[in-house]
mmCIF file of C-alpha atoms in Angstrom:
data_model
loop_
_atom_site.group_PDB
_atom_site.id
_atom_site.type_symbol
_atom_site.label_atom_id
_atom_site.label_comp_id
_atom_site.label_asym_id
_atom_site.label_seq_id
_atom_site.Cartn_x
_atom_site.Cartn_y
_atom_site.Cartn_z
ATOM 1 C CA UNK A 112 -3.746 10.272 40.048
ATOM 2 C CA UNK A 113 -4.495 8.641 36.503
ATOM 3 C CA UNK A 114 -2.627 5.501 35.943
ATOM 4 C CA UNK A 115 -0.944 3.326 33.319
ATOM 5 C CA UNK A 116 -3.639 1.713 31.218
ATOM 6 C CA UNK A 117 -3.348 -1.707 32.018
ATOM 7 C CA UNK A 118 -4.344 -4.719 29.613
ATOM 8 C CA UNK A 119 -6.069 -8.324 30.480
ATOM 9 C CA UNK A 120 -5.871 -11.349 28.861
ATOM 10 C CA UNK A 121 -3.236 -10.048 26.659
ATOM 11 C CA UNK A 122 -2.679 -13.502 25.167
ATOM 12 C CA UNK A 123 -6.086 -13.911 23.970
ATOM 13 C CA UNK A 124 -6.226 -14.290 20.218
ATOM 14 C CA UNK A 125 -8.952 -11.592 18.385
ATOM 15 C CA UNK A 126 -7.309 -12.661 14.785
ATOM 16 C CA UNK A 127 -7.531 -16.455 14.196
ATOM 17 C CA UNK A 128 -6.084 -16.532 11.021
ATOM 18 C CA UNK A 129 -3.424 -14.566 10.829
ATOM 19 C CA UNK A 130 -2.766 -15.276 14.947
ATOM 20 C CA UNK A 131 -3.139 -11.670 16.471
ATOM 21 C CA UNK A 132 -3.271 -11.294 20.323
ATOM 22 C CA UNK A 133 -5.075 -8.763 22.167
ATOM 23 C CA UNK A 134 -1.511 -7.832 23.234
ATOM 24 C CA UNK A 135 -0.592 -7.776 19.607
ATOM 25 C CA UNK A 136 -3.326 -4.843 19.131
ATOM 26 C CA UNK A 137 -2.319 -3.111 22.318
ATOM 27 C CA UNK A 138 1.691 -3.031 21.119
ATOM 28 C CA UNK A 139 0.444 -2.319 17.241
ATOM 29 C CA UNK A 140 -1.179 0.910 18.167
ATOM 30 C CA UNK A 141 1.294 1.790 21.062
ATOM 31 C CA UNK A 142 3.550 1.668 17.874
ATOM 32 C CA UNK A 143 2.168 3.384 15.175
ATOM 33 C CA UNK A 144 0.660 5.878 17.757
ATOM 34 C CA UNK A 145 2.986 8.672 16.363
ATOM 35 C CA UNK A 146 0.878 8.519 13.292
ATOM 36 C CA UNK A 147 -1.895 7.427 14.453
ATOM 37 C CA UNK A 148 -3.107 10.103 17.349
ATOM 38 C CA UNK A 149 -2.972 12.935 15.223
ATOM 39 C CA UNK A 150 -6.069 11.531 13.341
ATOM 40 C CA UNK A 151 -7.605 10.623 16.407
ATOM 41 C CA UNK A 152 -7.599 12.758 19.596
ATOM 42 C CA UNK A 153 -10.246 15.171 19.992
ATOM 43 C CA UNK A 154 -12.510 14.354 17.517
ATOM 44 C CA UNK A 155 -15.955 12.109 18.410
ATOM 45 C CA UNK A 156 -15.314 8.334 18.289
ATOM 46 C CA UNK A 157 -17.083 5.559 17.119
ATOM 47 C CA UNK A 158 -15.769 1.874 17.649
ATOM 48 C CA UNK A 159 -16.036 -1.564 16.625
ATOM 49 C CA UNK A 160 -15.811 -3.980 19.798
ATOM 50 C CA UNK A 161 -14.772 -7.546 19.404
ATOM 51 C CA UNK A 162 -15.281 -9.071 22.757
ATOM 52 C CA UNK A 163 -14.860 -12.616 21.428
ATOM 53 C CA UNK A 164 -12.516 -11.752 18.691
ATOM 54 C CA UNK A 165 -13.275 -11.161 15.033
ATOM 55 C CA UNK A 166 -15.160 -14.508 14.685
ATOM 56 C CA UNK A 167 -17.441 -13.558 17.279
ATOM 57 C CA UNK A 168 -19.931 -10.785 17.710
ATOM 58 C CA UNK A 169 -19.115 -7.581 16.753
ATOM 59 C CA UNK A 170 -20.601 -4.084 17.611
ATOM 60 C CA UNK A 171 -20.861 -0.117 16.626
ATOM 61 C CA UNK A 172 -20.578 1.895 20.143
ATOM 62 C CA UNK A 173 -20.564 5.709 19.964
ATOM 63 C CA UNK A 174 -21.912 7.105 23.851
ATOM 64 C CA UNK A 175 -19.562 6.736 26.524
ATOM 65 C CA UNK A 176 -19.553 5.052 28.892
ATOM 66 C CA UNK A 177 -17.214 5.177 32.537
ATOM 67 C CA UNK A 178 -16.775 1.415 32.260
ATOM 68 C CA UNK A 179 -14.224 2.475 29.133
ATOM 69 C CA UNK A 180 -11.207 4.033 30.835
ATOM 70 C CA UNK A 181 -10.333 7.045 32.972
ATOM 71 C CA UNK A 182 -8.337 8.369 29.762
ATOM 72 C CA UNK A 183 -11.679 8.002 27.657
ATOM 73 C CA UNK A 184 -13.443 11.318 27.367
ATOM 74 C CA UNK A 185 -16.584 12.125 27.079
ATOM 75 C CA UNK A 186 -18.814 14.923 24.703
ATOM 76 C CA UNK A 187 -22.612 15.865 25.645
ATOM 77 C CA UNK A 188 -24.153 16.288 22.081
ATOM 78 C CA UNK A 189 -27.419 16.519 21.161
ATOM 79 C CA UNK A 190 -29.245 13.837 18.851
ATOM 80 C CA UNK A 191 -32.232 13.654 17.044
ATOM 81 C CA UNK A 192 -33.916 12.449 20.184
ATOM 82 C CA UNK A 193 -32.606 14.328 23.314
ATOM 83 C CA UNK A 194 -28.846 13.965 23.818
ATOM 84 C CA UNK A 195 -26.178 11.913 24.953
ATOM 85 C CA UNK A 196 -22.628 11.645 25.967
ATOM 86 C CA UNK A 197 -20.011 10.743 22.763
ATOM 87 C CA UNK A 198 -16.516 9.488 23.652
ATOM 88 C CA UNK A 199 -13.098 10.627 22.251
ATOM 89 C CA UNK A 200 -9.622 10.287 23.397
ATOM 90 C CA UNK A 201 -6.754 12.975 24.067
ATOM 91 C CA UNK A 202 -3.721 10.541 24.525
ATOM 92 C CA UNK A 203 -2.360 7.057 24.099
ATOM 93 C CA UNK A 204 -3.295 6.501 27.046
ATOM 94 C CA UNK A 205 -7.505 6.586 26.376
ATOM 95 C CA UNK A 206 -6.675 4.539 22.873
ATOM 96 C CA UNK A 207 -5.024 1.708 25.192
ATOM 97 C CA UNK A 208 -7.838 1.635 27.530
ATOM 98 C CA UNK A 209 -10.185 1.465 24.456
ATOM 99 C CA UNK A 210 -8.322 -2.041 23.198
ATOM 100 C CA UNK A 211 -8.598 -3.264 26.652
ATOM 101 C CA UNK A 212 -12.603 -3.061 26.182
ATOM 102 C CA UNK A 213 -11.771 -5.034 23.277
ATOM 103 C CA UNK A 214 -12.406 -2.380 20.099
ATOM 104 C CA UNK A 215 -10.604 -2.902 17.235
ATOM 105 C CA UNK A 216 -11.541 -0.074 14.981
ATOM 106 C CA UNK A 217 -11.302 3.611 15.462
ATOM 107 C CA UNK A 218 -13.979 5.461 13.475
ATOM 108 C CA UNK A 219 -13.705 9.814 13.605
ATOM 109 C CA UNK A 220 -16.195 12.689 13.152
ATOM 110 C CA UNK A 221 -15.321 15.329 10.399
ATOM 111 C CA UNK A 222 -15.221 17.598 13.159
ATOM 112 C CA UNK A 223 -13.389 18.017 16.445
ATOM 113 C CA UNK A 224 -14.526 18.524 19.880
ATOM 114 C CA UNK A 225 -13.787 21.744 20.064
ATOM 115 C CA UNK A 226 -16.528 22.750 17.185
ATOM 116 C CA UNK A 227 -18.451 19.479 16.776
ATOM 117 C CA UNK A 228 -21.038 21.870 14.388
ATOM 118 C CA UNK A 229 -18.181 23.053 12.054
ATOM 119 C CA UNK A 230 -16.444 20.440 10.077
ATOM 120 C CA UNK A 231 -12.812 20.768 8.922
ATOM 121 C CA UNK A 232 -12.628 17.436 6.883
ATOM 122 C CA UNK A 233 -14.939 15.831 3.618
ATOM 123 C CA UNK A 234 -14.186 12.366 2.683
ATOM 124 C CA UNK A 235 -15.622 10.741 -0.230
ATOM 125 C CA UNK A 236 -15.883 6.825 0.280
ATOM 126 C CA UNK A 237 -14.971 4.903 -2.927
ATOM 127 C CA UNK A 238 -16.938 1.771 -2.675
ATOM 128 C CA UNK A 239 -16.437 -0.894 -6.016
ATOM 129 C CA UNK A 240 -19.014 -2.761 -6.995
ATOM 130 C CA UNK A 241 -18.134 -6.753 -7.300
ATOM 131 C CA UNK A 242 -15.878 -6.960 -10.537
ATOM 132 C CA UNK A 243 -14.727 -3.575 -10.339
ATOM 133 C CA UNK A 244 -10.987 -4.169 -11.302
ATOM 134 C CA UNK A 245 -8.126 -2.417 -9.039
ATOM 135 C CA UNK A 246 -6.589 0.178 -11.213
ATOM 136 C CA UNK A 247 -10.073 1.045 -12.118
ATOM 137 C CA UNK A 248 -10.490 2.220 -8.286
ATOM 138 C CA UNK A 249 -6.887 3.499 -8.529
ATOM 139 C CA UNK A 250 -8.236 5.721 -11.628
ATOM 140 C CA UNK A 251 -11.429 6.322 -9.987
ATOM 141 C CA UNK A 252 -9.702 8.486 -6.905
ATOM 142 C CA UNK A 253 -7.487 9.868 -9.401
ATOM 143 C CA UNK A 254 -10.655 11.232 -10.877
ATOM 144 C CA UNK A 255 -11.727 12.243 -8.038
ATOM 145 C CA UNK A 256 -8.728 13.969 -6.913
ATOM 146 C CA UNK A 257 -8.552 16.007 -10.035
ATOM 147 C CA UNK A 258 -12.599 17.467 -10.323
ATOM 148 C CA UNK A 259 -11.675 18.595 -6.311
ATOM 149 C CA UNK A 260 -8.412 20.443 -7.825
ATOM 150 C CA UNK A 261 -10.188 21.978 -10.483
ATOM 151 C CA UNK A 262 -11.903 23.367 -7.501
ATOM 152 C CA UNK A 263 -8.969 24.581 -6.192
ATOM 153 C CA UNK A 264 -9.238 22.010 -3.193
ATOM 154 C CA UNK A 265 -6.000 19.359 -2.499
ATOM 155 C CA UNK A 266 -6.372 15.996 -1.243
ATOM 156 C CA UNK A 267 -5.010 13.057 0.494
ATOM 157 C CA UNK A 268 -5.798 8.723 -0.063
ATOM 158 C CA UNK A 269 -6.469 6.352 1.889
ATOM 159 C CA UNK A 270 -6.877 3.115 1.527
ATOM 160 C CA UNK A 271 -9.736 1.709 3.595
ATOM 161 C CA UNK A 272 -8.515 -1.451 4.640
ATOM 162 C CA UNK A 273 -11.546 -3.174 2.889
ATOM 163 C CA UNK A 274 -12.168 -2.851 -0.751
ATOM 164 C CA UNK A 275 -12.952 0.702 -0.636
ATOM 165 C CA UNK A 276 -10.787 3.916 -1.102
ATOM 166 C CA UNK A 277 -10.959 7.417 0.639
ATOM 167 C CA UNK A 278 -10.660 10.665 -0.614
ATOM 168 C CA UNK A 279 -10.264 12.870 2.183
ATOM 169 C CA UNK A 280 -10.292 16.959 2.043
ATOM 170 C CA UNK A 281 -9.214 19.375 4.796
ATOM 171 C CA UNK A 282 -11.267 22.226 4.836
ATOM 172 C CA UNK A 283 -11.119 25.907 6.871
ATOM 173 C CA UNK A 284 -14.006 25.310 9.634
ATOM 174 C CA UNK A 285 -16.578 27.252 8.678
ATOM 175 C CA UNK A 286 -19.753 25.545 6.464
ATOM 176 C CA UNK A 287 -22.414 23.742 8.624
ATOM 177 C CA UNK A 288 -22.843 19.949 7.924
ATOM 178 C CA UNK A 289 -25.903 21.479 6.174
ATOM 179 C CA UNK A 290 -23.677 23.229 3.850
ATOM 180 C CA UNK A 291 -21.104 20.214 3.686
ATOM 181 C CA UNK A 292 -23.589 17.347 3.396
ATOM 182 C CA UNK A 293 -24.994 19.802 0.120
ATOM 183 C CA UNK A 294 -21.555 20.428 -1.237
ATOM 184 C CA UNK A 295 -20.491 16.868 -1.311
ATOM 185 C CA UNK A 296 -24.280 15.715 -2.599
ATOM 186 C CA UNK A 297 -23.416 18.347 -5.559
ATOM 187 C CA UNK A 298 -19.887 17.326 -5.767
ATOM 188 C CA UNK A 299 -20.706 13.374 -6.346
ATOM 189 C CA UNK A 300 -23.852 13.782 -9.114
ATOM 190 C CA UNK A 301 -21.321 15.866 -10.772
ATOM 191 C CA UNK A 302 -18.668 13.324 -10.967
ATOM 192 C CA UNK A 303 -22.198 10.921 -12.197
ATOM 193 C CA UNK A 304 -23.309 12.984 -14.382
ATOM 194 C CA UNK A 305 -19.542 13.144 -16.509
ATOM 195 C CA UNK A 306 -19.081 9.641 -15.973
ATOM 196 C CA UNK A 307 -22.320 7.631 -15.435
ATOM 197 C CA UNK A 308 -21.201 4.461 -16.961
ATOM 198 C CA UNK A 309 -18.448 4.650 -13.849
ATOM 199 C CA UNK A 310 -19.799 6.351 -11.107
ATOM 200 C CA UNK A 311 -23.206 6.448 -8.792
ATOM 201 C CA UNK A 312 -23.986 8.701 -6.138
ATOM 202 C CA UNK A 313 -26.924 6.975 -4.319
ATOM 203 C CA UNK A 314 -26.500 4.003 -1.674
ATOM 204 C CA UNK A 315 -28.804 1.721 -3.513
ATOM 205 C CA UNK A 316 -27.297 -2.137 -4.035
ATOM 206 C CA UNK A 317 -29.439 -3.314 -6.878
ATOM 207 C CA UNK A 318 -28.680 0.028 -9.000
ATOM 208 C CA UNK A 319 -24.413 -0.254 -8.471
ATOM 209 C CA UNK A 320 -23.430 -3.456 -10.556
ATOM 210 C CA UNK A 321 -21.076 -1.961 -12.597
ATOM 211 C CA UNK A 322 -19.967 0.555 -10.379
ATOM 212 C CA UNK A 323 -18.194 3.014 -8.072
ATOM 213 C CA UNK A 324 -20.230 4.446 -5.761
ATOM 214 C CA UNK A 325 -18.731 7.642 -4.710
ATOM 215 C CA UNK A 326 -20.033 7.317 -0.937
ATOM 216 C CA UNK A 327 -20.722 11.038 0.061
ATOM 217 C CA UNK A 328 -23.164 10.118 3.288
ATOM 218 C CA UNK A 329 -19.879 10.197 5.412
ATOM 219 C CA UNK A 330 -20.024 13.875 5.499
ATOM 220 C CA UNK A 331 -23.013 14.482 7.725
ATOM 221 C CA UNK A 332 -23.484 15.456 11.152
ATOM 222 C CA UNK A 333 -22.699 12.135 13.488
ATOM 223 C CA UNK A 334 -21.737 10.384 10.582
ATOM 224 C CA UNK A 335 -17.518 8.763 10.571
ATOM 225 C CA UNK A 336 -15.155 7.312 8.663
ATOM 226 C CA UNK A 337 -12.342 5.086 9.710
ATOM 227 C CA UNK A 338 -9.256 6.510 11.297
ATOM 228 C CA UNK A 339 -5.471 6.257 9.391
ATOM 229 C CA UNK A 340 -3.742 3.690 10.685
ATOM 230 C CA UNK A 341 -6.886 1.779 12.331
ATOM 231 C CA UNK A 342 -6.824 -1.849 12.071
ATOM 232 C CA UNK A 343 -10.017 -3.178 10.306
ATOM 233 C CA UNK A 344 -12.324 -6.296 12.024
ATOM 234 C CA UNK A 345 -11.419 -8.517 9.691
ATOM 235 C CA UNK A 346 -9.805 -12.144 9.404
ATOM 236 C CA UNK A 347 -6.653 -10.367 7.684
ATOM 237 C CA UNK A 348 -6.193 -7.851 10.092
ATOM 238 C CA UNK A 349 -5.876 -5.427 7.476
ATOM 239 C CA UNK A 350 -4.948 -1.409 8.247
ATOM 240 C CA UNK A 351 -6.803 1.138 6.913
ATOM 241 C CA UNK A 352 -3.837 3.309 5.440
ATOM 242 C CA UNK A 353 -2.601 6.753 4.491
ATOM 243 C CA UNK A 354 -0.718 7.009 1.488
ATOM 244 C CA UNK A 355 0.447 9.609 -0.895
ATOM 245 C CA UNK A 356 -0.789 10.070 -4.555
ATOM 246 C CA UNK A 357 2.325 8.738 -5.740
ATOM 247 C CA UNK A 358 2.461 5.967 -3.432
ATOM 248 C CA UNK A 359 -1.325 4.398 -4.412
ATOM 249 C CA UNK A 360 0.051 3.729 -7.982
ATOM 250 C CA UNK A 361 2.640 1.352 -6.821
ATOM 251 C CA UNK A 362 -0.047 -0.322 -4.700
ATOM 252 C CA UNK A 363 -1.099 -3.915 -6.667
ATOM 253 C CA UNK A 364 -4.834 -4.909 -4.469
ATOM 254 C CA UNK A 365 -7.052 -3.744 -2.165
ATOM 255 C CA UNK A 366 -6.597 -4.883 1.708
ATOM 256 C CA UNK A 367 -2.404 -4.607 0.866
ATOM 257 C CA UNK A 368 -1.747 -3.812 4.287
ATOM 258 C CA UNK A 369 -2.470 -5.819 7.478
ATOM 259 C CA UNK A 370 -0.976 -5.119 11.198
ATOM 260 C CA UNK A 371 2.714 -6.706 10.160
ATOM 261 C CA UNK A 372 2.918 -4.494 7.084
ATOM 262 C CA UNK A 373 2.036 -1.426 9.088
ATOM 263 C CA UNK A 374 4.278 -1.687 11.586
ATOM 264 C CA UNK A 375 6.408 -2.374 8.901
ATOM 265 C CA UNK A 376 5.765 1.241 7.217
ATOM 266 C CA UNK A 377 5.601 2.900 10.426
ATOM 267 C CA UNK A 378 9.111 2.042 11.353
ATOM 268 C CA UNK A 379 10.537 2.734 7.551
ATOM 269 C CA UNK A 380 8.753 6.137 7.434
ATOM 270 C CA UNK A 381 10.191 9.924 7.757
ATOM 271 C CA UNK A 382 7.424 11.599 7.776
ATOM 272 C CA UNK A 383 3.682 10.890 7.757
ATOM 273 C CA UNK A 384 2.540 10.580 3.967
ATOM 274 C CA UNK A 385 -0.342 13.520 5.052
ATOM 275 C CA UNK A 386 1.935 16.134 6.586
ATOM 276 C CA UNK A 387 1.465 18.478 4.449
ATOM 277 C CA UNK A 388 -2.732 18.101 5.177
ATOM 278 C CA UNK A 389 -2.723 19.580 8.466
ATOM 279 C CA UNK A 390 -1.234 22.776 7.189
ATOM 280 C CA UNK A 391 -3.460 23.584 4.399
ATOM 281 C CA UNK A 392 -6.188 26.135 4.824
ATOM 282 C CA UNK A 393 -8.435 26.031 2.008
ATOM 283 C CA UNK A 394 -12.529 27.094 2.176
ATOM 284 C CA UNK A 395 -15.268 25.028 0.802
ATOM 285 C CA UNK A 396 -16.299 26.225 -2.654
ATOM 286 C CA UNK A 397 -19.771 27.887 -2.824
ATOM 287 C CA UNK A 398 -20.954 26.248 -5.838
ATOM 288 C CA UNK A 399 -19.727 22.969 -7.697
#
């Protein structure tokens, strides 16, 4: 018989600055879980472990391992080299078990478990270079937002809990990540080539001063982005957070949530700000 996840140390602080427990980050997602595990469950995981808090060492981990939890899953997938087994979670329960081995952030596949090789969801990373003013980024995903509708494709904001912004876009499963990773290539040089004193489409540091670069690497095979509602390894403790169009206008700065704040929203809201996401059924557009 599975049993209650149970948590260690739960005094332990992980956020010096703004004094967060490890028990703090248990009861924060035990909280916002509501809004949370529909992002999350059943789709491949990668985390960010803080054994020593965020002022200590950090690390990526994607493969499972049986040392996580009883609740934590596990996906054999193949890699470029052989295979492996992924982890994901299907409850609460695995999530809890998770922030008892210490991770922090939540990080999701485009795809779910189900169909790891058809993804349902493109996300287009907003990344400002240093300088890059706030309402420029605000007017940046409202660019973005509007070349996808001319496409006849809706989507949903996020704020990233760093400096960045997402753009996120359910599609019908269907395309490959081949097909994906070539639509969202396409979709970004065409937002650089209307706008190339605002925009770049290639990872490269020294070529961005100036710059947005519209981040479109998240939408290949293995690849994630950071789960709504996950709490970012930073000194803040900021959230990574779902919003509606109307809501990012009355947001003033990057980072404007941390853990308080969310729980905050999560207790004020009716309904999650993406509800109407997980309805829509729209098909990736052949050509840009």
């Amino acid at each position: 018989m599975a049993t209650t996840p149970r948590l260690t140390s739960p005094e332990r602080v992980v956020f010096p600055q703004v004094g967060v427990t490890k028990g703090d980050v248990a009861e924060y997602y035990r909280a916002v879980s509501r809004w949370l595990l529909p992002e999350l469950i059943r789709r491949p995981l990668s985390l960010v472990r803080c054994p020593d808090g965020v002022e200590g060492t950090c690390f990526f981990q994607k493969h499972h391992a049986d040392s996580l939890g009883e609740h934590v899953r596990k996906i054999h997938l193949r890699e470029v080299s052989g295979a492996d087994d992924y982890l994901f979670v299907e409850d609460l329960d695995g999530v809890l078990e998770l922030v008892q081995m210490n991770a922090l952030e939540f990080h999701v596949w485009g795809a779910r478990t189900d169909d790891v090789e058809k993804p349902d969801r493109l996300v287009f990373d907003l990344d400002p270079d240093e300088g890059i003013e706030w309402n420029a980024l605000k007017a940046a995903a409202r660019d973005v937002r509007d070349r996808l509708g001319d496409l006849r494709l809706r989507s949903w904001v996020r704020m990233s809990g760093g400096k960045g912004v997402h753009v996120v876009v359910p599609i019908r499963p269907g395309p490959d990540w081949t097909q994906v990773k070539a639509f969202c290539e396409a979709f970004a040089d065409s937002m650089v080539a209307r706008a190339p004193e605002r925009y770049i489409a290639t990872a490269s540091k020294a070529k961005r001063e100036g710059l947005i670069f519209i981040d479109w690497l998240r939408n290949t095979r293995g690849a994630t982005s950071v789960a709504s509602w996950s709490l970012r390894a930073k000194p803040g403790a900021t959230v990574a957070m779902p919003l509606t169009w109307e809501e990012l206008g009355r947001v003033r700065q990057a980072g404007a949530f941390d853990l308080r704040k969310a729980l905050r929203r999560s207790r004020n809201l009716k309904r999650d700000p993406w509800h109407a996401m997980y309805r829509v059924r729209q098909t990736l557009p052949e050509r840009i």
